[in-house]
PDB file of C-alpha atoms in Angstrom:
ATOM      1  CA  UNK Y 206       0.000   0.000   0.000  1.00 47.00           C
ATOM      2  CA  UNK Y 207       2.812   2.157   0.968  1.00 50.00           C
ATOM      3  CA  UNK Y 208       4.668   1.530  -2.350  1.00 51.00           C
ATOM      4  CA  UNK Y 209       1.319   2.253  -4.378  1.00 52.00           C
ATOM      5  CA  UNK Y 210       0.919   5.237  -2.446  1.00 49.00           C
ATOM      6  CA  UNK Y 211       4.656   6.743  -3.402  1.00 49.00           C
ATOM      7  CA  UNK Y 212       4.648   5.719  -6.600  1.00 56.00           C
ATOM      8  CA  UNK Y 213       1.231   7.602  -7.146  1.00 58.00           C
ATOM      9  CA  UNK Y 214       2.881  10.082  -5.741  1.00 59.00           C
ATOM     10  CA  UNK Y 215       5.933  10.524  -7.327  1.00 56.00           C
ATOM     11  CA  UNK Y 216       4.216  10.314 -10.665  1.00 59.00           C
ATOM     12  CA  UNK Y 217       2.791  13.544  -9.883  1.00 56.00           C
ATOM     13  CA  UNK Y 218       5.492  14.892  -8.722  1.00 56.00           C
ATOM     14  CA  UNK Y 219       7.451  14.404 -11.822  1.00 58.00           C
ATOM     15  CA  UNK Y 220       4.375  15.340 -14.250  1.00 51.00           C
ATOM     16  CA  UNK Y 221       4.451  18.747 -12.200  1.00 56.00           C
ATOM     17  CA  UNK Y 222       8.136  18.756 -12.149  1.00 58.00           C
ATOM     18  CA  UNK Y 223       8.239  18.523 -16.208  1.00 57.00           C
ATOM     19  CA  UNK Y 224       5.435  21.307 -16.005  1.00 48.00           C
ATOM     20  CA  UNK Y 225       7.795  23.385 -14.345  1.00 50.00           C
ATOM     21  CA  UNK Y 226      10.253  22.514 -16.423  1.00 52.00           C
ATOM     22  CA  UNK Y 227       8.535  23.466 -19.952  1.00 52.00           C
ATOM     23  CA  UNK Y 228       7.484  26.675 -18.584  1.00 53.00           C
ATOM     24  CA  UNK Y 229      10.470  27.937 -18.144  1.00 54.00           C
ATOM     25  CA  UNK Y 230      11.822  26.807 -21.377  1.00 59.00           C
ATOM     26  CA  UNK Y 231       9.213  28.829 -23.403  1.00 66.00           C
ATOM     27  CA  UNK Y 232      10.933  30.660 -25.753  1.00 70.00           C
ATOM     28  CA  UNK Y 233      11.384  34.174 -24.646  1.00 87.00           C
ATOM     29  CA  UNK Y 234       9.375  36.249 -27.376  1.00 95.00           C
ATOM     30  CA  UNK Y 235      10.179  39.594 -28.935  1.00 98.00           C
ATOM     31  CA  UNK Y 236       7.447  41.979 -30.091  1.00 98.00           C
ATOM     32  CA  UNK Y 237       7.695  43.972 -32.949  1.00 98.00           C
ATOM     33  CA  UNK Y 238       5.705  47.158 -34.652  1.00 98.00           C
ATOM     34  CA  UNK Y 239       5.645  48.209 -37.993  1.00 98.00           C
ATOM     35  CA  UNK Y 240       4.039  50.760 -40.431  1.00 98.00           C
ATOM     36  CA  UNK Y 241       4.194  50.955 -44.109  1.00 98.00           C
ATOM     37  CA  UNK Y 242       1.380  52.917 -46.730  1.00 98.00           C
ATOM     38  CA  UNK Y 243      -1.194  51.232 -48.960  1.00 98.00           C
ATOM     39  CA  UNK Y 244      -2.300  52.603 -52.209  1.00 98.00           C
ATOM     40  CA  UNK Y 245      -5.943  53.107 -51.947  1.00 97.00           C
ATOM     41  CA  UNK Y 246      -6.397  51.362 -55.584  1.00 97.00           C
ATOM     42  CA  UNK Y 247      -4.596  48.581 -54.441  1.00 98.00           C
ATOM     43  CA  UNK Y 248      -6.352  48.091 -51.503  1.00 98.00           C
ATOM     44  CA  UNK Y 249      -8.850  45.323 -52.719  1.00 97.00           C
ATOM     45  CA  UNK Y 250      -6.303  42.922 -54.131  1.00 98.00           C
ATOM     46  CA  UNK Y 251      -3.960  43.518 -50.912  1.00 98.00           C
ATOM     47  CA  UNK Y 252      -7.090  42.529 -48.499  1.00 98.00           C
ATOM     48  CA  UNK Y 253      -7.849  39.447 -51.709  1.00 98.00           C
ATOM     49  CA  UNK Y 254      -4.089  38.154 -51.158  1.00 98.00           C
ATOM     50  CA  UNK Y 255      -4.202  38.445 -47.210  1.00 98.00           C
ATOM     51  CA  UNK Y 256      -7.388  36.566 -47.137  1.00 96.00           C
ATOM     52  CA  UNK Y 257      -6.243  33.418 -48.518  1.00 96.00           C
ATOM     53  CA  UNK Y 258      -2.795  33.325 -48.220  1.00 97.00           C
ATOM     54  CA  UNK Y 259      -0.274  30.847 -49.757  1.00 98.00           C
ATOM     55  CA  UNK Y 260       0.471  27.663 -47.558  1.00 98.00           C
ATOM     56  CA  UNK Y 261       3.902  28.140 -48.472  1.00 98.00           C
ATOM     57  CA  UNK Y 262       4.337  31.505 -47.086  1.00 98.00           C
ATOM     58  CA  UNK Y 263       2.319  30.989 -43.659  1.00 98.00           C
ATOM     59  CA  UNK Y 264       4.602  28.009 -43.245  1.00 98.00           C
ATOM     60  CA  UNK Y 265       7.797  29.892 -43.906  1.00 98.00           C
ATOM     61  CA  UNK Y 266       6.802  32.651 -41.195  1.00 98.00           C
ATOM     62  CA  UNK Y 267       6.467  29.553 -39.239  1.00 98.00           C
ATOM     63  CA  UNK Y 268       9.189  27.823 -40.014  1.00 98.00           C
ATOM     64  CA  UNK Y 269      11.363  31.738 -39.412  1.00 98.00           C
ATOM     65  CA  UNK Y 270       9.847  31.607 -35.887  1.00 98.00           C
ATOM     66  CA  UNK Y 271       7.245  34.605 -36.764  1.00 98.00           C
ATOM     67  CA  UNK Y 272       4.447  34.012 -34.522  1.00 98.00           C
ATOM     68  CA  UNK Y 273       0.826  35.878 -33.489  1.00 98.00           C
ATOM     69  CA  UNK Y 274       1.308  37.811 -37.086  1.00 98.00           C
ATOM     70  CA  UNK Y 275      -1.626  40.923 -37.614  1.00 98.00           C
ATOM     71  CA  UNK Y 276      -1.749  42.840 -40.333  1.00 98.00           C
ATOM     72  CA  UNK Y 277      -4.198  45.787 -39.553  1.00 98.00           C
ATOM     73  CA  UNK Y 278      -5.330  48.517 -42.149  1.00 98.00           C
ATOM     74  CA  UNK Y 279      -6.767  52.106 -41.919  1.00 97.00           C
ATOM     75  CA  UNK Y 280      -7.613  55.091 -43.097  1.00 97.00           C
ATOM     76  CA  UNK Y 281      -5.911  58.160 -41.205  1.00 97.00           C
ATOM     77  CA  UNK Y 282      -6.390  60.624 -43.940  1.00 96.00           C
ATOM     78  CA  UNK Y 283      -8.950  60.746 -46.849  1.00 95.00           C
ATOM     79  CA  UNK Y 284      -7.612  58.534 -49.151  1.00 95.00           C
ATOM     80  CA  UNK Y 285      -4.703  57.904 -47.067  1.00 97.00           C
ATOM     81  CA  UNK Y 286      -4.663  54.249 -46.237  1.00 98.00           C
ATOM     82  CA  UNK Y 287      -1.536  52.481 -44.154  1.00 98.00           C
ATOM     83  CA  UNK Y 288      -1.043  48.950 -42.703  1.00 98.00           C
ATOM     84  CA  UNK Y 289       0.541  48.216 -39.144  1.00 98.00           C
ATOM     85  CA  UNK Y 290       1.837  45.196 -38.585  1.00 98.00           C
ATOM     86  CA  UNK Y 291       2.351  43.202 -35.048  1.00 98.00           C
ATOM     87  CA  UNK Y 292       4.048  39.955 -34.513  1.00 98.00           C
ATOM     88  CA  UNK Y 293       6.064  37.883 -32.082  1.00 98.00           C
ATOM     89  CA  UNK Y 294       9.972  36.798 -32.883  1.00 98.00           C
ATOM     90  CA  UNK Y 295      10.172  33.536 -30.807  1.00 98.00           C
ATOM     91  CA  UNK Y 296      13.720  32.236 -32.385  1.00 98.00           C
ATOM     92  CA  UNK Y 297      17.205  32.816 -30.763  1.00 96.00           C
ATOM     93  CA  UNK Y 298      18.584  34.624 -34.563  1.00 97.00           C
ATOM     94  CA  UNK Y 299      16.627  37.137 -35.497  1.00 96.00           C
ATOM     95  CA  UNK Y 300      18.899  38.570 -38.593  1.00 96.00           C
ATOM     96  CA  UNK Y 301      19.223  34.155 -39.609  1.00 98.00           C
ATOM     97  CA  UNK Y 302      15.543  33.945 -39.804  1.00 98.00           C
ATOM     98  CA  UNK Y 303      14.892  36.758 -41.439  1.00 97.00           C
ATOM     99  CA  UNK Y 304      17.579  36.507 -44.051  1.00 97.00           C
ATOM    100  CA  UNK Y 305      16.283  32.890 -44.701  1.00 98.00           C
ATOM    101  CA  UNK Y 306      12.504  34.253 -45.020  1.00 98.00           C
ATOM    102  CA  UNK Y 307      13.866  37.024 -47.643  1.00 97.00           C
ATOM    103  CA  UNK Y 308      15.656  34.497 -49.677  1.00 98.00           C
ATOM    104  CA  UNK Y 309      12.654  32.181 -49.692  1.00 98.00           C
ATOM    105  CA  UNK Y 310      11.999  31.503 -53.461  1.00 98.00           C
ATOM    106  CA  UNK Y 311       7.933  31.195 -52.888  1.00 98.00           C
ATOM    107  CA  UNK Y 312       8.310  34.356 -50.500  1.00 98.00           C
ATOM    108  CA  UNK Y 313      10.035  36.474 -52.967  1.00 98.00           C
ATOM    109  CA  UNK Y 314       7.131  35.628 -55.567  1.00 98.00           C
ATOM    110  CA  UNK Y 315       4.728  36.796 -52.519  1.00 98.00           C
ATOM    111  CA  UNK Y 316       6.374  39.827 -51.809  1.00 98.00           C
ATOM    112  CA  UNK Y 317       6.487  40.925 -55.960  1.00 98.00           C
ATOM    113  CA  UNK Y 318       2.435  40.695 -55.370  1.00 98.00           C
ATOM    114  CA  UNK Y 319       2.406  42.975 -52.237  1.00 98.00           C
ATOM    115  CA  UNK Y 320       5.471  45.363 -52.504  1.00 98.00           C
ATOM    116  CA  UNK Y 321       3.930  47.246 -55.623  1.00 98.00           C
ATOM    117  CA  UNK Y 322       0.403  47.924 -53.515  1.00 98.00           C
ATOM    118  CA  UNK Y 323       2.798  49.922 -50.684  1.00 98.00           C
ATOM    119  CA  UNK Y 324       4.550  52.852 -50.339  1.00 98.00           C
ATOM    120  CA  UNK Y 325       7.495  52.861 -48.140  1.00 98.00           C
ATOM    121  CA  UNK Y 326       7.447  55.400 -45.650  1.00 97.00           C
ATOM    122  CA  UNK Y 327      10.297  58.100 -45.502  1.00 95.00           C
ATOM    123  CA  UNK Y 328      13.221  57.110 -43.603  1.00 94.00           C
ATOM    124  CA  UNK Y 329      12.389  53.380 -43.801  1.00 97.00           C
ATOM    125  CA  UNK Y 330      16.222  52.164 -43.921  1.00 96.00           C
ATOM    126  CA  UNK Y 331      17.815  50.665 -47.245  1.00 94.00           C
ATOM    127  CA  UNK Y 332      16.552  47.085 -47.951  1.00 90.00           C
ATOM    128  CA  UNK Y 333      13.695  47.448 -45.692  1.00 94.00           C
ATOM    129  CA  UNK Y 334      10.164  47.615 -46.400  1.00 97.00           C
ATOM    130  CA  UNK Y 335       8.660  48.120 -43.224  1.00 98.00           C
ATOM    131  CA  UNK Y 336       9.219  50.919 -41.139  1.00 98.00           C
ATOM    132  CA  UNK Y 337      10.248  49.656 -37.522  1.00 98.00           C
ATOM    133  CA  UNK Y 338       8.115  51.599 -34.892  1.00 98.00           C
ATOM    134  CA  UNK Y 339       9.323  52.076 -31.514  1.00 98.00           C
ATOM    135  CA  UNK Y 340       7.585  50.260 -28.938  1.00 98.00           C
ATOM    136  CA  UNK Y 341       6.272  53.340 -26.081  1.00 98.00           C
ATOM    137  CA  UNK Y 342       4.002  50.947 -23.841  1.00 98.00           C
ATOM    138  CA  UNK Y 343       3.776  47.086 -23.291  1.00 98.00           C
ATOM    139  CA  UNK Y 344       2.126  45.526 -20.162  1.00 96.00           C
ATOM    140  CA  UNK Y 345       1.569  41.787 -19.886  1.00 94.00           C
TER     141      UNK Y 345
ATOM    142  CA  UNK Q 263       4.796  -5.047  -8.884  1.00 47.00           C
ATOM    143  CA  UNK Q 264       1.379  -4.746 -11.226  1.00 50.00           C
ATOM    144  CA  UNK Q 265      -0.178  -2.303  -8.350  1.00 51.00           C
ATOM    145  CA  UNK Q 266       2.757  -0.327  -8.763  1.00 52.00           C
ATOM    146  CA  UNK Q 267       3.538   0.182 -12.616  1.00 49.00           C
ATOM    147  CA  UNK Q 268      -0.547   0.797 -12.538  1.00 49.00           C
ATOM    148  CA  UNK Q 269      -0.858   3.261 -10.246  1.00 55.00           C
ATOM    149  CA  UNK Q 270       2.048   4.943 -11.997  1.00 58.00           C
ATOM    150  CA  UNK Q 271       0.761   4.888 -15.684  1.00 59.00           C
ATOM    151  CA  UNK Q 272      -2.845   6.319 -13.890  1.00 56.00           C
ATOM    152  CA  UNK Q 273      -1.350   9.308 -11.723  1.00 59.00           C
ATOM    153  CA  UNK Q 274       0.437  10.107 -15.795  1.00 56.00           C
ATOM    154  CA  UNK Q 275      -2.566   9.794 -17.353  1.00 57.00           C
ATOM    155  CA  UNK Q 276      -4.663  11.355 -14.747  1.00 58.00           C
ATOM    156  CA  UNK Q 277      -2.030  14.509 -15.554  1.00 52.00           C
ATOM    157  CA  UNK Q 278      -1.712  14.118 -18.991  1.00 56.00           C
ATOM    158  CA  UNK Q 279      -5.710  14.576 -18.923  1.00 58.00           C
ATOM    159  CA  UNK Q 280      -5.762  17.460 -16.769  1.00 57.00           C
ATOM    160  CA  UNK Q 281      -2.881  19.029 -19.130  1.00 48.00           C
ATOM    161  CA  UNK Q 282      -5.569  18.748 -22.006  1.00 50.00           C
ATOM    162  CA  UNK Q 283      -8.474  20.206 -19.714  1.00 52.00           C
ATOM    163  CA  UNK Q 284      -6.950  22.900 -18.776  1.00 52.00           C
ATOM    164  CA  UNK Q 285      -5.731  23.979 -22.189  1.00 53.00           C
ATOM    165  CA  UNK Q 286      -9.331  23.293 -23.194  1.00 54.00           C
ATOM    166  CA  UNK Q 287      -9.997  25.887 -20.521  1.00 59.00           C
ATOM    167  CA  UNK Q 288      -8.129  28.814 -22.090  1.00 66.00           C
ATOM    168  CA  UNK Q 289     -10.199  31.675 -23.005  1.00 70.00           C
ATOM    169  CA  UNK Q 290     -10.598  32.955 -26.225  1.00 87.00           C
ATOM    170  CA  UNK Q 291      -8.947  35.646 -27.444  1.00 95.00           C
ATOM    171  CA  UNK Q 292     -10.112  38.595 -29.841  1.00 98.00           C
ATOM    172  CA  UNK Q 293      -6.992  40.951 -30.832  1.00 98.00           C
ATOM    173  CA  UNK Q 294      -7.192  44.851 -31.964  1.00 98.00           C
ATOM    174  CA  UNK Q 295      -5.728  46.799 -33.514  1.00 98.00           C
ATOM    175  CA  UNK Q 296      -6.320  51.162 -33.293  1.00 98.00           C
ATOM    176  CA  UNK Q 297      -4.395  54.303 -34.286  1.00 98.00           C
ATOM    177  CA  UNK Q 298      -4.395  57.363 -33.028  1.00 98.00           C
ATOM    178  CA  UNK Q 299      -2.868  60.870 -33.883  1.00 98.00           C
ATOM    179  CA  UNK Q 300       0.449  62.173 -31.263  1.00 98.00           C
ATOM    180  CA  UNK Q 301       1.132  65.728 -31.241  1.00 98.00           C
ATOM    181  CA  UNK Q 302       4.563  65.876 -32.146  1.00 97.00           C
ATOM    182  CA  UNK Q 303       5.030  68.514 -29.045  1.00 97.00           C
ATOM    183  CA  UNK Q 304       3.833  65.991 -26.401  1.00 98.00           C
ATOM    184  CA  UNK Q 305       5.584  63.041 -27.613  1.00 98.00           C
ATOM    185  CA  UNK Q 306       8.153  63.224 -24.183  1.00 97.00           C
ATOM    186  CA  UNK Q 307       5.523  63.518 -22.043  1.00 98.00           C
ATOM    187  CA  UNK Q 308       3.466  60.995 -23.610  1.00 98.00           C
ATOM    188  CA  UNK Q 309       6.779  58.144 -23.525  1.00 98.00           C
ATOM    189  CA  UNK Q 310       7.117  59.539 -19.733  1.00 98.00           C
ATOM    190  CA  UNK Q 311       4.315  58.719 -18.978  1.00 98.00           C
ATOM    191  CA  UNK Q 312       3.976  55.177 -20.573  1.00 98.00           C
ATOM    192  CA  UNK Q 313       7.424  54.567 -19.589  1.00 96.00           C
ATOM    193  CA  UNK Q 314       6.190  54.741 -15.919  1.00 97.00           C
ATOM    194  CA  UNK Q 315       2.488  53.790 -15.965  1.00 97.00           C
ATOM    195  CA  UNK Q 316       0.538  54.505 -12.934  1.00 98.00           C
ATOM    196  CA  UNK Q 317       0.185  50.552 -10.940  1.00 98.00           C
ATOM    197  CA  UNK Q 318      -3.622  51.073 -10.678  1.00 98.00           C
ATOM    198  CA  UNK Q 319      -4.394  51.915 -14.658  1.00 98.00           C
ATOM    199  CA  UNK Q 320      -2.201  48.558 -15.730  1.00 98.00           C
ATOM    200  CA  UNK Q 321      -4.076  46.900 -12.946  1.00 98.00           C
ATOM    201  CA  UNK Q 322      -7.178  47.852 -14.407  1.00 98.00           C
ATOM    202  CA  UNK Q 323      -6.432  46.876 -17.869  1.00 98.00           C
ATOM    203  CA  UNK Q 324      -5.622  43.397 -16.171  1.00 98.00           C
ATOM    204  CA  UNK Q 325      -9.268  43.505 -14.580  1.00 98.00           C
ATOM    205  CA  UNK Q 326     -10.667  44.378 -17.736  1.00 98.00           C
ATOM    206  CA  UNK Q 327      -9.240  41.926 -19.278  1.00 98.00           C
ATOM    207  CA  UNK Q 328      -6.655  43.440 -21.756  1.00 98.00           C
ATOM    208  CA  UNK Q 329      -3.845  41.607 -22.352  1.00 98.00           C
ATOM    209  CA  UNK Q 330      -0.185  41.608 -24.649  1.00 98.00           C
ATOM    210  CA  UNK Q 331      -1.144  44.800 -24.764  1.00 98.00           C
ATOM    211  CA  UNK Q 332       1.772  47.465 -26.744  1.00 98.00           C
ATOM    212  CA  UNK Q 333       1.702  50.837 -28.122  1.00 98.00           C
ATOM    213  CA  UNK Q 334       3.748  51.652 -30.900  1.00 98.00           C
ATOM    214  CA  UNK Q 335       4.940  55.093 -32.149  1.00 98.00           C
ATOM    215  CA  UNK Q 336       5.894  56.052 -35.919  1.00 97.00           C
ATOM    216  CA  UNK Q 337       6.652  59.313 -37.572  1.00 97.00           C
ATOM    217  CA  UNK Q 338       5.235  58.526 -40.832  1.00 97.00           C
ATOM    218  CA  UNK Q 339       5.251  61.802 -42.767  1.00 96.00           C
ATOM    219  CA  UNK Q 340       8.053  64.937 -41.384  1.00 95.00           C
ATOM    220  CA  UNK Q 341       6.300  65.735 -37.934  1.00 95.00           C
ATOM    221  CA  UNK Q 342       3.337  63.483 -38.408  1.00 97.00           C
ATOM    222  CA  UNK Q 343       3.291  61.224 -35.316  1.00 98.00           C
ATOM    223  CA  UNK Q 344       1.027  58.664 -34.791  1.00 98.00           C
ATOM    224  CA  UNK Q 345       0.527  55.330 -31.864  1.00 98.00           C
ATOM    225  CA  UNK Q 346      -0.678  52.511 -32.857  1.00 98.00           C
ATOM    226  CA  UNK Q 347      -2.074  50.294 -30.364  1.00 98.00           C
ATOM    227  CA  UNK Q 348      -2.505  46.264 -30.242  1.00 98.00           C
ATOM    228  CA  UNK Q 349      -4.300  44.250 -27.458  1.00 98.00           C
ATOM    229  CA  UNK Q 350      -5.863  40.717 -26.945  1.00 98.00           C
ATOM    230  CA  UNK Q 351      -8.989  40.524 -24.863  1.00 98.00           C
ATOM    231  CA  UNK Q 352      -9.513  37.776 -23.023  1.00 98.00           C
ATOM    232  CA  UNK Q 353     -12.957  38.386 -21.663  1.00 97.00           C
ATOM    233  CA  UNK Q 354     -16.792  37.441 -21.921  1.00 96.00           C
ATOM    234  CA  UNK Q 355     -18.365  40.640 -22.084  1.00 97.00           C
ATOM    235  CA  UNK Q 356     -16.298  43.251 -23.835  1.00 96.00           C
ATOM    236  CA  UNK Q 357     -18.855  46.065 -23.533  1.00 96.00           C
ATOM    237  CA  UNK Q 358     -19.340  45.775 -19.496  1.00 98.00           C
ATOM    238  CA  UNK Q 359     -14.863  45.723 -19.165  1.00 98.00           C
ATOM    239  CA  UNK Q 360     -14.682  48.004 -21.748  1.00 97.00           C
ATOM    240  CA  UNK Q 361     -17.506  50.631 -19.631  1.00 97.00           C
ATOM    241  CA  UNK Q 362     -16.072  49.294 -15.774  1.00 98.00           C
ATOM    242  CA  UNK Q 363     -12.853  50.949 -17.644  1.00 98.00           C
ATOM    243  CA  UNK Q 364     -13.797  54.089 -18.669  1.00 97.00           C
ATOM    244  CA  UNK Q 365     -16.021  54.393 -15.496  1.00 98.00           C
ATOM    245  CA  UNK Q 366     -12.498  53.728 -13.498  1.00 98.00           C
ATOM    246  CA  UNK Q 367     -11.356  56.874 -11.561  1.00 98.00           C
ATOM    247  CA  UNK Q 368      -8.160  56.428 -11.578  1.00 98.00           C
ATOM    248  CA  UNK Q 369      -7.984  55.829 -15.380  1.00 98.00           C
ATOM    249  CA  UNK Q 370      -9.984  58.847 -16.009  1.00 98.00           C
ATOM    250  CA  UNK Q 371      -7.341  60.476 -14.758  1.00 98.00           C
ATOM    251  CA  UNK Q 372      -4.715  58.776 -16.629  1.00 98.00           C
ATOM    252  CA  UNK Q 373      -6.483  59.630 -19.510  1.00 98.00           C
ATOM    253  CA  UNK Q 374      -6.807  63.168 -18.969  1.00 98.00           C
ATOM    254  CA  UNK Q 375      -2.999  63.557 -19.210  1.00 98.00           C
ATOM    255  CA  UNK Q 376      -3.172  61.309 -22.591  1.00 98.00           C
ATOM    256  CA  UNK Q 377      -5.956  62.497 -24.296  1.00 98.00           C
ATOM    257  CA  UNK Q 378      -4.912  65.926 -24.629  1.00 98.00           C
ATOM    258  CA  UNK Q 379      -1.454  64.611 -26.139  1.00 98.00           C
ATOM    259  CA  UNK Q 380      -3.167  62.911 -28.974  1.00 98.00           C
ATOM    260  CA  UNK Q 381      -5.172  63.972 -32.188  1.00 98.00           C
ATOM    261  CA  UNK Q 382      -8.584  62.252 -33.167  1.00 98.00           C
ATOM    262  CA  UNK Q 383      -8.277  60.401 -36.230  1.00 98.00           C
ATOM    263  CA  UNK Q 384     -11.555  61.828 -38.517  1.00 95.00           C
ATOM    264  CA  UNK Q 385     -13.865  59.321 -39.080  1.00 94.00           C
ATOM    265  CA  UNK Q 386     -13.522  57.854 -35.441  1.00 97.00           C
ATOM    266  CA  UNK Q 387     -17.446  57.279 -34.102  1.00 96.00           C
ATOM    267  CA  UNK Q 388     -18.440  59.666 -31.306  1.00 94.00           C
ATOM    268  CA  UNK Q 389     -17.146  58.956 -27.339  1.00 90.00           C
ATOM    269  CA  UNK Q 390     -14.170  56.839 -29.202  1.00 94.00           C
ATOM    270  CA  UNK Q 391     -10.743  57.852 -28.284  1.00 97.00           C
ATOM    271  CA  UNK Q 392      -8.604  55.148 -30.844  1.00 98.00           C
ATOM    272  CA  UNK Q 393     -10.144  54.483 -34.118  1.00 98.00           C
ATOM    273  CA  UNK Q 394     -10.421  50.528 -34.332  1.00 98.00           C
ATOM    274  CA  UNK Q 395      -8.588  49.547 -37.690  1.00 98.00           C
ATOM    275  CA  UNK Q 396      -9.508  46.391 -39.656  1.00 98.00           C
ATOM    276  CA  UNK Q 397      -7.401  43.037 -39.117  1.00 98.00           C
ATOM    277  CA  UNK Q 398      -6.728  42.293 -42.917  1.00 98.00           C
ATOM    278  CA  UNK Q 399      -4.436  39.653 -42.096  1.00 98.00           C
ATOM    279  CA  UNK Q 400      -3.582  36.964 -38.891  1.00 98.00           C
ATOM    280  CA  UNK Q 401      -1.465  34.063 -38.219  1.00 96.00           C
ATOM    281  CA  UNK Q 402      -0.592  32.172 -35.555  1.00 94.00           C
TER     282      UNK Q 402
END
């Protein structure tokens, strides 16, 4: 009885243990902001594309360690339409995964889809098409 | 010997299946996206202030059920500021946290130190601080 009892016991113990365990080796995550313009007459086939995306390029975001991705859109002028984009950066190399999401063959063929329906905003570094935004307020 | 590798395989089971419960159990979560107007004069006191939020506001949002909840800032034409805000609810009744918020002393106050740093975006419906942009695209 003793023995049944303990071993019960130390079942749990180890379940809760491994709990423990796996909690604190979630991946520490990295939020990120960005901003970039829309044309307006571009706006339909931008909102067609996002709505059914391509497998391939969900999978690669995945695969790059791009998690909880939004893509919001609005209007903060007449006719004067931006996106903002929030995601997560779970991965321990930020500049790998991103590198191996640009040269991404199926991405790239994305990308020449979406880049022509945006307008980079001034100051947007070199080789980026996103402007970063800096992050002012976070609370769990 | 049987008693004992039993009792073992149970207690593991027994965890495995409150593991799946309580995952079961995890609320829902709607995300949102809004942007808002900064007046490029009040940007430093606007970061001071969100760079030290008041304990009883954050609190509140954590009563309310706001969570992951970031602000963002981008200059995104020369002196054109603007925040843009993301947040996952994780409530039942958005309506009642959103009003128990805005009927909150304490972030009253808040927000009559914030308000007067930001600029309306036109089109944003009446008693509406943030215009609520549309989530064009999500993954997870």
């Amino acid at each position: 009885m003793r023995k049944y009892l303990f071993s019960g016991k130390l079942s749990v113990i180890a379940c809760l243990l491994l709990c423990v365990v796996l909690s604190g080796c979630a991946p520490e995550v990295r939020r990120f902001g960005s901003v970039i313009a829309l044309k307006g007459e571009k706006r339909e086939l931008y909102n067609k594309l996002h709505a059914d995306p391509w497998p391939e390029v969900v999978g690669k975001l995945q695969e790059c360690n791009i998690r909880n991705y939004s893509i919001y859109q609005g209007e903060l002028e007449k006719g004067k339409w931006y996106l903002f984009s929030y995601f997560e950066y779970t991965g321990q190399d930020l500049d790998a995964d991103m590198k191996s999401l640009a040269d991404d063959p199926k991405t790239q063929e994305w990308w020449k889809l979406t880049d022509p329906c945006q307008i980079r905003i001034p100051g947007t570094p070199e080789g980026q098409q996103w402007l970063s935004m800096k992050e002012v307020y976070h609370s769990k």
